[in-house]
Protein backbone atom coordinates (compact mmCIF):
# COMPACT_ATOMS: atom_id res chain seq x y z
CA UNK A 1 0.00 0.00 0.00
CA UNK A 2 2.76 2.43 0.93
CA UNK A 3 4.21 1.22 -2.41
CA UNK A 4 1.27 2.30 -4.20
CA UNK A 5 0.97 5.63 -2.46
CA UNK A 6 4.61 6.08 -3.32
CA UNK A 7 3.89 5.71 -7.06
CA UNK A 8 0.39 7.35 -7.26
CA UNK A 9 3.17 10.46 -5.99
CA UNK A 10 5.25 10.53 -8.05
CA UNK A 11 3.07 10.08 -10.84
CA UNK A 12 1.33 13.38 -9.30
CA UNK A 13 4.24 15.22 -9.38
CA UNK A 14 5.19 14.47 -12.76
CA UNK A 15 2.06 15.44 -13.93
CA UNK A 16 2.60 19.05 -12.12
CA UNK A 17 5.92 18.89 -13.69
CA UNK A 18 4.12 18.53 -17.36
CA UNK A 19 1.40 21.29 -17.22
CA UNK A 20 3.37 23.65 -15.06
CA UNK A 21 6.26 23.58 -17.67
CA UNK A 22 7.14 26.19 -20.00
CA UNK A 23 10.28 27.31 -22.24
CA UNK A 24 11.58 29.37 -24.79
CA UNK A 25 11.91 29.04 -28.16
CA UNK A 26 15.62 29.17 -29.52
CA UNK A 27 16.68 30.32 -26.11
CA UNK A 28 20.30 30.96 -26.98
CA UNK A 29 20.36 31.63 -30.46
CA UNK A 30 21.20 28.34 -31.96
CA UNK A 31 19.22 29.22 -35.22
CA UNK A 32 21.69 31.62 -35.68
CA UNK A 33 18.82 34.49 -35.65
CA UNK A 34 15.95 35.41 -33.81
CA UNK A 35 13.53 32.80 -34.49
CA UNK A 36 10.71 32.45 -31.88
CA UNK A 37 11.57 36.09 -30.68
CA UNK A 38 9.22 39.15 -30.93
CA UNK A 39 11.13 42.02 -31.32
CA UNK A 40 9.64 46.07 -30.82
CA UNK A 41 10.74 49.04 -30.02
CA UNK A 42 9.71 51.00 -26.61
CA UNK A 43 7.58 54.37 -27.49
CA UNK A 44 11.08 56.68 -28.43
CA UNK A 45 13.26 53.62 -28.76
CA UNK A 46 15.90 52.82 -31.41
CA UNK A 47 18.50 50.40 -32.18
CA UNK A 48 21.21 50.94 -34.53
CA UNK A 49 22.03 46.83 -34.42
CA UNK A 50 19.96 43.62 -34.43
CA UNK A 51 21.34 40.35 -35.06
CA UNK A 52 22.83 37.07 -33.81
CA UNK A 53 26.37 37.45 -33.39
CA UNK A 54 29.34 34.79 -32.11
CA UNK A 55 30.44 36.04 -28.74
CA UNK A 56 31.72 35.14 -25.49
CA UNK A 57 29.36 36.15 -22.62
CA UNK A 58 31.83 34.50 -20.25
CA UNK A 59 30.95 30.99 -20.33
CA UNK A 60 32.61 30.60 -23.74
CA UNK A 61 31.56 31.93 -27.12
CA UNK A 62 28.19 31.55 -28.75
CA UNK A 63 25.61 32.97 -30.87
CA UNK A 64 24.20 35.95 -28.84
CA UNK A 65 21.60 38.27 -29.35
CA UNK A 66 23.01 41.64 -30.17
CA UNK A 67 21.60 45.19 -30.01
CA UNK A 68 22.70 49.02 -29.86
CA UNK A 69 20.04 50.78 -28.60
CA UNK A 70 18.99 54.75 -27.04
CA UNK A 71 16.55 56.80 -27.47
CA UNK A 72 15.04 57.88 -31.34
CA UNK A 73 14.55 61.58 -29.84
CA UNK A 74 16.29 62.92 -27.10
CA UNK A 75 13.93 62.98 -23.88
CA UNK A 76 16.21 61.80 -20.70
CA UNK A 77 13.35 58.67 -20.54
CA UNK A 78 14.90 54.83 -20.44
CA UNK A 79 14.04 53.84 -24.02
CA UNK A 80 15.22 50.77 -26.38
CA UNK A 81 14.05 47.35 -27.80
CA UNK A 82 11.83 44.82 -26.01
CA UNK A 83 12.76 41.53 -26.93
CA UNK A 84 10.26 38.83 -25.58
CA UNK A 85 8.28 35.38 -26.89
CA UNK A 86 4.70 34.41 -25.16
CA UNK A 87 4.08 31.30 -23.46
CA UNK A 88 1.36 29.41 -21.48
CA UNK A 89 1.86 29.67 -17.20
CA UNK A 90 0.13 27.96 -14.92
CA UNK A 91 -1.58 29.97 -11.96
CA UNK A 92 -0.09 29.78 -8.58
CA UNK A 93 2.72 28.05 -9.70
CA UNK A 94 6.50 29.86 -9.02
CA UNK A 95 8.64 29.89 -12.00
CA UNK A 96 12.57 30.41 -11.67
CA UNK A 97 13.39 32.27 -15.28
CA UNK A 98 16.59 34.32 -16.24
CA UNK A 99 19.20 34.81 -18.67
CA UNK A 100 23.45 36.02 -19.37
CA UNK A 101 23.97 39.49 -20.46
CA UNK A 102 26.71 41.48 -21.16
CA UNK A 103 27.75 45.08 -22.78
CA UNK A 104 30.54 45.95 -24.65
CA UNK A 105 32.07 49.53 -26.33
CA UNK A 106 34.75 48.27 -28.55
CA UNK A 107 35.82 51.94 -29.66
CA UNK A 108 35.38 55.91 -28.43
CA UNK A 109 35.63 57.30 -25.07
CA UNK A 110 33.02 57.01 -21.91
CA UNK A 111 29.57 56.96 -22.27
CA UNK A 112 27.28 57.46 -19.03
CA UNK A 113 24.67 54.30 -20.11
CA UNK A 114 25.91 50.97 -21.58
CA UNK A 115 22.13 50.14 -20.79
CA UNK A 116 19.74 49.03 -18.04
CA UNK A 117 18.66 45.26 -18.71
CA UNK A 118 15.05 44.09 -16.92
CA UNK A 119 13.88 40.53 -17.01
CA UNK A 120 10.11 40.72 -16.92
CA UNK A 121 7.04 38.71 -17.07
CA UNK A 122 3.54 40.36 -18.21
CA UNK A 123 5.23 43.82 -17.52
CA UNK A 124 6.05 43.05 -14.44
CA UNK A 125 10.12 43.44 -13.50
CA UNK A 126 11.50 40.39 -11.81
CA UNK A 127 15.57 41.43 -12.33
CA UNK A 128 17.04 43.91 -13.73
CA UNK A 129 20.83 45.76 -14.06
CA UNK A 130 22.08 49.09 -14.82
CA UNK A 131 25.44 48.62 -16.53
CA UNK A 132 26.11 52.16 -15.99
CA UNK A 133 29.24 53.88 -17.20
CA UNK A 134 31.06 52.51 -20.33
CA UNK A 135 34.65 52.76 -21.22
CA UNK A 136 35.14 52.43 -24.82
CA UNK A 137 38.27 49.40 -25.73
CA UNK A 138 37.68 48.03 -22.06
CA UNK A 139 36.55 44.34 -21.55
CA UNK A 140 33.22 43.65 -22.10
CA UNK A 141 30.89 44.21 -18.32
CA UNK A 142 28.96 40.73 -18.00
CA UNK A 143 26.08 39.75 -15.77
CA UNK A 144 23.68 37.69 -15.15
CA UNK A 145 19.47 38.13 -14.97
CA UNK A 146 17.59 36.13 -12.54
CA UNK A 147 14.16 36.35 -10.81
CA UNK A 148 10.66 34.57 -9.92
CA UNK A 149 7.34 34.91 -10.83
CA UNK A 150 3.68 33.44 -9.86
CA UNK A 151 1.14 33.58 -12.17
CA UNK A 152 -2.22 34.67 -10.54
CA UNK A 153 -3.95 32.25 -12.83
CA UNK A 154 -3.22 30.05 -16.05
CA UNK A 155 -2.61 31.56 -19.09
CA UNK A 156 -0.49 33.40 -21.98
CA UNK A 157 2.17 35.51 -20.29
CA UNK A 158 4.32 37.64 -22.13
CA UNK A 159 8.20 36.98 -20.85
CA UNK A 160 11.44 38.40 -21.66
CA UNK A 161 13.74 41.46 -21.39
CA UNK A 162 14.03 45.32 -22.22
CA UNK A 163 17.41 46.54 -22.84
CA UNK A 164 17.11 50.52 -23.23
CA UNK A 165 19.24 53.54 -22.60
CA UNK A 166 18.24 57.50 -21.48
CA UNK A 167 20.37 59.02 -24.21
CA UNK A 168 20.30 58.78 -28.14
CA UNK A 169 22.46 56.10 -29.73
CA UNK A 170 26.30 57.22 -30.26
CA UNK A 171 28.11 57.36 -33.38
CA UNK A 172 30.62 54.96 -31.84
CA UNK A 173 28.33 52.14 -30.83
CA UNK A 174 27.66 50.52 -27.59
CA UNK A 175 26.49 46.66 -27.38
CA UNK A 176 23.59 45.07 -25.57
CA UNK A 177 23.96 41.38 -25.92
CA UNK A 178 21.63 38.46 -24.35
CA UNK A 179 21.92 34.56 -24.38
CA UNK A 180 20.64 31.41 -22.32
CA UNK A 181 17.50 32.45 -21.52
CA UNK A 182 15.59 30.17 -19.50
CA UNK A 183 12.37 29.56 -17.40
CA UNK A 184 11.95 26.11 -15.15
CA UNK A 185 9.28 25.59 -12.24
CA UNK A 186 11.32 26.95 -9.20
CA UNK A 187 12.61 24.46 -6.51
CA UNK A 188 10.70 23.28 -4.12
CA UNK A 189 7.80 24.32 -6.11
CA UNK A 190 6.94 20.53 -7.22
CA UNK A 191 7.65 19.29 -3.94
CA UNK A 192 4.86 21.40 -2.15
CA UNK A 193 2.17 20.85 -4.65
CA UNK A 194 2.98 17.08 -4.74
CA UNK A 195 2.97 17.04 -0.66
CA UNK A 196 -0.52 19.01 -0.85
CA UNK A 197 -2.06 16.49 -3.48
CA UNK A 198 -0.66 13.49 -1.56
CA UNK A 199 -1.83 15.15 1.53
CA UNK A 200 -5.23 14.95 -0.01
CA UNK A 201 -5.49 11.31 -1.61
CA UNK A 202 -4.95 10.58 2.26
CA UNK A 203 -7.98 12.28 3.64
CA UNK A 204 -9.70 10.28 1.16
């Protein structure tokens, strides 16, 4: 009988596992473009680059996501690209999502901005960096984004990261660049739902 209840567990657990699971589409690149991304521009933004570039992030080199973005019309307001894909969450369930980033100036002098990076789900900010001052012909600053989110209730969610900058885009460009993005139930998650539905069977 314990055997059984064992099982009838696990079996509950992996079926959390399956609906509560979600992932992106050509999360680092691999096509060697954007496929499975949405791309826009915020409400001022501009990017001078977009494309899938080779480049080493700091855990070795890859196909990144590349951008150089600022503001269409000077303003002072954070403005940029969005870059995000859409995917089905399930309510009340946490979700562990994130992502490497990095920004590079490869020529010029200092700029005040390499560019603020948020993680978000459904407009909501769940991690985010401010590079801050850029030194062109220095190494390249690299970071990681990482933060969690529960749904309120099942559905489409719209999940990914703005990468904008308060200033227009310089002649001697800076680089935004993204890769590994990933979302996974967080840990522990499983465990508690699977304890409350076993919890149940045995009041049954």
């Amino acid at each position: 009988m314990r055997k059984l209840t064992a099982l009838l567990g696990f079996a509950f657990v992996a079926g959390l596992a399956s609906t509560a699971n979600a992932d992106f589409t050509n999360p680092g690149f691999e096509t060697g473009d954007f496929t499975g991304w949405d791309i826009y521009l915020t409400e001022n933004g501009a990017t001078a680059v977009q494309d899938v570039v080779q480049f080493d992030l700091g855990y070795g080199t890859s196909y990144v996501g590349r951008f150089s973005v600022g503001e269409a019309n000077y303003d002072g307001t954070q403005q940029g690209i969005v870059l995000s894909q859409t995917m089905w969450l399930q309510g009340g369930f946490a979700y562990d999502l994130g992502c490497h980033a990095g920004a590079w100036r490869e020529f010029g002098g200092t700029n005040a901005e390499g560019g603020v990076f948020s993680l978000f789900v459904e407009g909501t900010t769940v991690d985010s960096y401010g590079v801050g001052s850029i030194d062109g012909g220095a190494p390249p600053v690299l970071f990681s984004l990482d933060g969690m989110y529960t749904p309120a209730a099942d559905g489409y969610y719209e999940v990914g990261v703005t990468i904008t900058r308060p200033y227009t885009i310089p002649g001697d460009l800076i680089y935004q660049m993204v890769d590994d993005f990933y979302i996974t139930p967080a840990p522990g998650a499983l465990a508690l739902l699977g304890l409350a539905g076993l919890m149940r069977r045995r009041r049954r």
